[in-house]
């Protein structure tokens, strides 16, 4: 797919705007790091370095939060709060990442009375960052990390008692994307699948039919399936279940069957630091509702688990177009 320079500029502008909008998540991440005393957990280990499991143990958090801690640390390393170095294995390969203190984090000591902490900025920073501590913006992220009685619940559910999807559907299930596709390609017949209460409000759109159902149960047969901003709302198990249903609904690759996904691929352009930062900030933001923004290896893992054989990724600004083949 070839984009004009004008469209490329527009996509880059969108990245810039999202970066400005989500920059507050860096303050949220720093507030959580101070609250959990991640700096102390790293500093107190021999050599001043630690892996994720070691940090988890050092801050006394349930192992079920390991994946979430990885996503938090990804934001903190991109922001420069901590540094990361690869672990050299005996075979010469790099395995699990090891975190160490960056110049910034050397000023974030917890303030143990037995240590010289006169240069620590933690007390002042904690005061300044207090609005992010338990605010609607952070949704009590530090408290959620400590909460291990209901490990399967995202912090949104713990705070409100229901999932986001039990309150309002925000996936655009009334056919906006399908209507645009049908208008651009009049020969196509499009079907929109969504929950019954969403479909009931759908408008009449030419060449677009609406089907009430549950994508985790079954998907109507089609030559191609389009998932726009859907997988990032769900954890791996749910995504694998969804993609397995997609695979059942489409023909073989030789017959033209494929799944088209529009979503973020973290690190899709490693040299673009602004893009990478925006992607990981999106990831931390979506973690609040139990969602996740995945890098290519994480996408590959769920594709293979769902039984797909091949995929292709095309960068499209903040997000990417993923073509997935059975």
Short mmCIF file of C-alpha atoms in Angstrom, two decimals:
data_model
loop_
_atom_site.label_atom_id
_atom_site.label_comp_id
_atom_site.label_asym_id
_atom_site.label_seq_id
_atom_site.Cartn_x
_atom_site.Cartn_y
_atom_site.Cartn_z
CA UNK A 1 0.00 0.00 0.00
CA UNK A 2 1.48 3.32 -1.13
CA UNK A 3 0.48 6.46 0.77
CA UNK A 4 0.76 9.98 -0.52
CA UNK A 5 3.00 12.42 1.33
CA UNK A 6 -0.12 14.31 2.42
CA UNK A 7 -1.61 11.20 4.03
CA UNK A 8 1.71 10.31 5.67
CA UNK A 9 1.84 13.81 7.19
CA UNK A 10 -1.73 13.46 8.44
CA UNK A 11 -0.95 10.11 10.11
CA UNK A 12 2.13 11.59 11.77
CA UNK A 13 0.02 14.48 13.02
CA UNK A 14 -2.38 11.97 14.58
CA UNK A 15 0.54 10.33 16.38
CA UNK A 16 1.61 13.72 17.73
CA UNK A 17 -1.91 14.52 18.92
CA UNK A 18 -2.33 11.16 20.66
CA UNK A 19 1.08 11.61 22.27
CA UNK A 20 0.05 14.96 23.70
CA UNK A 21 -3.28 13.54 24.88
CA UNK A 22 -1.78 10.51 26.63
CA UNK A 23 1.32 12.16 28.08
CA UNK A 24 -0.36 12.27 31.49
CA UNK A 25 0.10 8.48 31.63
CA UNK A 26 3.83 9.06 32.16
CA UNK A 27 2.95 10.91 35.37
CA UNK A 28 0.60 8.07 36.31
CA UNK A 29 3.37 5.51 35.73
CA UNK A 30 5.85 7.53 37.81
CA UNK A 31 3.32 7.90 40.64
CA UNK A 32 2.76 4.13 40.65
CA UNK A 33 6.53 3.46 40.60
CA UNK A 34 7.00 5.71 43.64
CA UNK A 35 4.07 4.15 45.48
CA UNK A 36 5.29 0.59 44.86
CA UNK A 37 8.92 1.60 45.54
CA UNK A 38 10.20 -0.07 42.41
CA UNK A 39 13.46 1.89 42.60
CA UNK A 40 14.24 0.41 46.01
CA UNK A 41 13.41 -3.10 44.80
CA UNK A 42 16.04 -2.76 42.06
CA UNK A 43 18.61 -0.89 44.15
CA UNK A 44 18.54 -3.40 47.02
CA UNK A 45 19.45 -6.31 44.80
CA UNK A 46 23.10 -7.18 44.36
CA UNK A 47 24.55 -5.25 41.46
CA UNK A 48 21.62 -2.85 41.32
CA UNK A 49 19.83 -4.77 38.56
CA UNK A 50 16.69 -6.92 38.60
CA UNK A 51 14.46 -8.97 36.32
CA UNK A 52 10.69 -8.55 36.36
CA UNK A 53 10.12 -11.53 38.71
CA UNK A 54 12.75 -10.12 41.06
CA UNK A 55 11.11 -6.69 41.03
CA UNK A 56 7.74 -8.35 41.63
CA UNK A 57 9.12 -10.17 44.64
CA UNK A 58 10.88 -7.07 45.93
CA UNK A 59 7.72 -4.97 45.98
CA UNK A 60 5.58 -7.80 47.36
CA UNK A 61 3.13 -8.07 44.49
CA UNK A 62 1.23 -11.23 43.52
CA UNK A 63 2.88 -13.12 40.60
CA UNK A 64 -0.42 -12.88 38.70
CA UNK A 65 0.46 -9.21 38.03
CA UNK A 66 3.72 -10.04 36.23
CA UNK A 67 2.43 -9.23 32.74
CA UNK A 68 0.95 -5.94 33.94
CA UNK A 69 4.22 -5.00 35.66
CA UNK A 70 6.01 -5.65 32.35
CA UNK A 71 3.74 -3.13 30.65
CA UNK A 72 4.26 -0.57 33.41
CA UNK A 73 8.04 -0.98 33.20
CA UNK A 74 7.87 -0.59 29.42
CA UNK A 75 6.43 2.90 29.90
CA UNK A 76 8.97 3.74 32.62
CA UNK A 77 11.93 2.67 30.46
CA UNK A 78 10.67 4.56 27.40
CA UNK A 79 10.24 7.62 29.63
CA UNK A 80 13.82 7.22 30.90
CA UNK A 81 12.93 6.52 34.54
CA UNK A 82 14.71 3.16 34.37
CA UNK A 83 17.16 1.62 31.93
CA UNK A 84 17.06 -1.85 30.46
CA UNK A 85 19.86 -4.19 29.54
CA UNK A 86 19.57 -7.65 27.93
CA UNK A 87 20.56 -10.69 29.93
CA UNK A 88 23.35 -12.65 28.28
CA UNK A 89 22.66 -16.37 28.45
CA UNK A 90 25.25 -19.14 28.33
CA UNK A 91 24.41 -19.72 24.68
CA UNK A 92 25.19 -16.11 23.85
CA UNK A 93 21.57 -15.19 23.19
CA UNK A 94 19.65 -12.45 24.95
CA UNK A 95 16.83 -13.67 27.11
CA UNK A 96 14.71 -11.96 29.76
CA UNK A 97 15.35 -8.20 30.11
CA UNK A 98 17.13 -6.88 33.16
CA UNK A 99 16.27 -3.46 34.58
CA UNK A 100 18.70 -1.07 36.21
CA UNK A 101 18.59 2.42 37.64
CA UNK A 102 18.91 5.29 35.21
CA UNK A 103 20.30 8.67 36.31
CA UNK A 104 16.70 9.80 36.89
CA UNK A 105 15.78 6.85 39.12
CA UNK A 106 18.85 7.41 41.30
CA UNK A 107 16.90 10.37 42.70
CA UNK A 108 13.85 8.24 43.53
CA UNK A 109 15.01 6.40 46.65
CA UNK A 110 12.32 5.51 49.10
CA UNK A 111 13.85 7.25 52.08
CA UNK A 112 14.96 4.47 54.45
CA UNK A 113 16.32 6.08 57.62
CA UNK A 114 19.40 3.85 57.47
CA UNK A 115 20.48 5.34 54.16
CA UNK A 116 21.60 8.71 52.95
CA UNK A 117 18.62 10.01 51.00
CA UNK A 118 19.31 13.74 51.13
CA UNK A 119 19.32 13.87 47.33
CA UNK A 120 16.04 11.99 47.00
CA UNK A 121 13.23 13.84 45.24
CA UNK A 122 10.66 11.17 46.08
CA UNK A 123 8.86 13.10 48.86
CA UNK A 124 8.47 16.22 46.73
CA UNK A 125 7.53 14.26 43.61
CA UNK A 126 4.98 12.22 45.55
CA UNK A 127 3.42 15.46 46.73
CA UNK A 128 3.28 16.92 43.22
CA UNK A 129 1.99 13.64 41.75
CA UNK A 130 -0.64 13.18 44.45
CA UNK A 131 -3.54 14.09 42.10
CA UNK A 132 -2.61 11.03 40.03
CA UNK A 133 -2.43 8.65 43.00
CA UNK A 134 -6.07 7.55 43.30
CA UNK A 135 -7.67 9.83 40.76
CA UNK A 136 -10.02 8.93 37.95
CA UNK A 137 -7.04 9.39 35.63
CA UNK A 138 -5.02 6.58 37.20
CA UNK A 139 -8.07 4.72 38.57
CA UNK A 140 -6.08 3.56 41.60
CA UNK A 141 -3.48 1.68 39.57
CA UNK A 142 -1.07 1.23 42.49
CA UNK A 143 -3.85 -0.14 44.71
CA UNK A 144 -4.86 -2.52 41.91
CA UNK A 145 -1.32 -3.89 41.70
CA UNK A 146 -1.51 -4.69 45.41
CA UNK A 147 -4.98 -6.23 45.19
CA UNK A 148 -4.68 -10.01 44.77
CA UNK A 149 -8.03 -11.30 46.05
CA UNK A 150 -9.61 -11.22 42.58
CA UNK A 151 -6.66 -11.51 40.18
CA UNK A 152 -8.82 -11.87 37.08
CA UNK A 153 -10.51 -8.50 37.43
CA UNK A 154 -9.17 -5.39 35.75
CA UNK A 155 -9.04 -2.24 37.85
CA UNK A 156 -12.05 -0.70 36.07
CA UNK A 157 -14.16 -3.65 37.19
CA UNK A 158 -12.83 -3.50 40.75
CA UNK A 159 -13.76 0.18 41.01
CA UNK A 160 -17.16 0.09 39.28
CA UNK A 161 -18.33 -3.48 39.86
CA UNK A 162 -18.97 -4.15 36.15
CA UNK A 163 -16.90 -4.34 33.00
CA UNK A 164 -16.82 -1.45 30.55
CA UNK A 165 -18.75 -3.58 28.06
CA UNK A 166 -21.64 -4.16 30.51
CA UNK A 167 -22.22 -0.41 30.62
CA UNK A 168 -21.83 0.84 27.06
CA UNK A 169 -20.60 -0.51 23.76
CA UNK A 170 -17.90 1.70 22.26
CA UNK A 171 -16.71 -0.52 19.43
CA UNK A 172 -18.61 1.30 16.69
CA UNK A 173 -21.03 -1.57 16.21
CA UNK A 174 -23.64 0.45 14.32
CA UNK A 175 -21.80 0.04 11.04
CA UNK A 176 -19.70 3.17 10.59
CA UNK A 177 -16.67 1.36 9.16
CA UNK A 178 -18.78 -1.10 7.17
CA UNK A 179 -20.82 1.74 5.64
CA UNK A 180 -17.62 3.48 4.53
CA UNK A 181 -16.30 0.27 2.95
CA UNK A 182 -19.63 -0.47 1.25
CA UNK A 183 -19.77 3.05 -0.19
CA UNK A 184 -16.23 2.78 -1.55
CA UNK A 185 -16.81 -0.71 -3.00
CA UNK A 186 -20.50 -0.99 -4.01
CA UNK A 187 -20.06 -4.58 -5.23
CA UNK A 188 -19.23 -5.78 -1.71
CA UNK A 189 -21.85 -7.09 0.67
CA UNK A 190 -20.93 -6.33 4.27
CA UNK A 191 -22.22 -7.81 7.49
CA UNK A 192 -21.86 -6.23 10.92
CA UNK A 193 -21.91 -8.54 13.93
CA UNK A 194 -22.50 -7.07 17.35
CA UNK A 195 -24.50 -7.64 20.53
CA UNK A 196 -28.31 -7.54 20.22
CA UNK A 197 -28.76 -4.22 22.05
CA UNK A 198 -26.21 -2.59 19.71
CA UNK A 199 -27.68 -4.01 16.50
CA UNK A 200 -31.15 -2.90 17.60
CA UNK A 201 -30.01 0.72 17.28
CA UNK A 202 -28.25 0.29 13.94
CA UNK A 203 -29.39 2.50 11.03
CA UNK A 204 -30.35 1.20 7.61
CA UNK A 205 -27.25 1.16 5.39
CA UNK A 206 -27.13 0.08 1.76
CA UNK A 207 -25.24 -3.20 1.19
CA UNK A 208 -24.78 -3.63 4.96
CA UNK A 209 -26.73 -6.13 7.00
CA UNK A 210 -26.66 -6.35 10.79
CA UNK A 211 -26.53 -9.62 12.69
CA UNK A 212 -27.08 -9.92 16.43
CA UNK A 213 -24.68 -12.30 18.12
CA UNK A 214 -21.63 -12.82 20.29
CA UNK A 215 -18.22 -12.89 18.59
CA UNK A 216 -16.92 -15.20 21.31
CA UNK A 217 -19.59 -17.77 20.41
CA UNK A 218 -19.69 -17.77 16.60
CA UNK A 219 -19.15 -15.53 13.57
CA UNK A 220 -21.19 -15.60 10.33
CA UNK A 221 -19.39 -17.10 7.29
CA UNK A 222 -17.52 -14.57 5.15
CA UNK A 223 -14.67 -14.30 2.66
CA UNK A 224 -12.91 -11.81 4.93
CA UNK A 225 -13.39 -10.61 8.51
CA UNK A 226 -12.58 -7.08 9.62
CA UNK A 227 -11.61 -6.35 13.25
CA UNK A 228 -11.05 -2.64 13.86
CA UNK A 229 -9.75 -1.74 17.35
CA UNK A 230 -11.21 -4.97 18.77
CA UNK A 231 -8.41 -7.33 19.92
CA UNK A 232 -6.70 -4.69 22.08
CA UNK A 233 -9.77 -4.64 24.34
CA UNK A 234 -9.20 -8.22 25.44
CA UNK A 235 -6.56 -10.44 27.04
CA UNK A 236 -4.84 -13.26 25.17
CA UNK A 237 -7.32 -16.03 26.04
CA UNK A 238 -10.29 -14.03 24.76
CA UNK A 239 -8.39 -12.97 21.62
CA UNK A 240 -7.44 -16.55 20.82
CA UNK A 241 -11.06 -17.63 21.21
CA UNK A 242 -12.20 -14.79 18.94
CA UNK A 243 -9.62 -15.58 16.28
CA UNK A 244 -10.47 -19.28 16.34
CA UNK A 245 -14.08 -18.31 15.56
CA UNK A 246 -12.82 -16.08 12.77
CA UNK A 247 -10.83 -18.95 11.30
CA UNK A 248 -13.91 -21.18 11.29
CA UNK A 249 -15.88 -18.52 9.44
CA UNK A 250 -13.53 -17.94 6.48
CA UNK A 251 -12.39 -20.15 3.58
CA UNK A 252 -8.81 -21.25 2.98
CA UNK A 253 -6.12 -18.79 1.97
CA UNK A 254 -6.17 -20.15 -1.58
CA UNK A 255 -9.87 -19.31 -1.73
CA UNK A 256 -9.21 -15.76 -0.53
CA UNK A 257 -9.93 -16.18 3.16
CA UNK A 258 -8.27 -13.76 5.58
CA UNK A 259 -8.78 -11.68 8.70
CA UNK A 260 -7.98 -7.96 8.53
CA UNK A 261 -7.06 -6.32 11.83
CA UNK A 262 -6.48 -2.63 12.49
CA UNK A 263 -4.71 -2.21 15.81
CA UNK A 264 -1.46 -1.09 17.39
CA UNK A 265 1.70 -3.16 16.91
CA UNK A 266 4.04 -1.81 19.59
CA UNK A 267 7.48 -1.14 18.14
CA UNK A 268 6.22 -1.22 14.55
CA UNK A 269 8.78 1.49 13.74
CA UNK A 270 11.54 1.20 16.39
CA UNK A 271 13.46 4.23 15.13
CA UNK A 272 10.43 6.51 15.64
CA UNK A 273 10.71 7.26 19.37
CA UNK A 274 7.62 9.49 19.47
CA UNK A 275 5.54 6.72 17.89
CA UNK A 276 6.91 4.07 20.27
CA UNK A 277 6.24 6.24 23.31
CA UNK A 278 2.67 6.90 22.17
CA UNK A 279 2.06 3.19 21.62
CA UNK A 280 3.23 2.19 25.11
CA UNK A 281 1.21 5.01 26.68
CA UNK A 282 -1.86 3.64 24.88
CA UNK A 283 -0.97 0.23 26.29
CA UNK A 284 -0.89 1.45 29.89
CA UNK A 285 -4.16 3.32 29.35
CA UNK A 286 -5.94 0.23 28.01
CA UNK A 287 -4.56 -1.93 30.81
CA UNK A 288 -7.09 -0.19 33.06
CA UNK A 289 -9.97 -1.97 31.32
CA UNK A 290 -8.17 -5.29 30.92
CA UNK A 291 -6.93 -4.57 27.40
CA UNK A 292 -3.43 -4.78 25.97
CA UNK A 293 -1.43 -3.30 23.10
CA UNK A 294 0.85 -6.02 21.70
CA UNK A 295 4.22 -6.06 20.00
CA UNK A 296 4.82 -8.29 16.98
CA UNK A 297 5.93 -11.30 19.02
CA UNK A 298 2.86 -11.04 21.25
CA UNK A 299 0.61 -10.85 18.19
CA UNK A 300 2.41 -13.82 16.64
CA UNK A 301 1.84 -15.87 19.79
CA UNK A 302 -1.94 -15.48 19.69
CA UNK A 303 -2.09 -15.94 15.90
CA UNK A 304 -0.33 -19.28 16.11
CA UNK A 305 -2.38 -20.35 19.14
CA UNK A 306 -5.55 -19.64 17.13
CA UNK A 307 -4.34 -21.87 14.28
CA UNK A 308 -3.32 -19.26 11.70
CA UNK A 309 -0.28 -19.91 9.51
CA UNK A 310 0.89 -16.54 8.24
CA UNK A 311 0.41 -12.79 8.63
CA UNK A 312 1.54 -9.50 7.14
CA UNK A 313 1.86 -6.15 8.95
CA UNK A 314 1.68 -2.72 7.30
CA UNK A 315 2.34 0.37 9.39
CA UNK A 316 -0.43 2.96 9.30
CA UNK A 317 0.52 5.82 11.61
CA UNK A 318 -0.10 4.95 15.26
CA UNK A 319 -1.69 1.67 14.27
CA UNK A 320 -1.05 -1.05 11.71
CA UNK A 321 -3.04 -3.12 9.25
CA UNK A 322 -2.54 -6.82 9.92
CA UNK A 323 -3.57 -9.38 7.29
CA UNK A 324 -3.97 -12.77 8.91
CA UNK A 325 -4.10 -15.95 6.80
CA UNK A 326 -5.40 -19.44 7.71
#
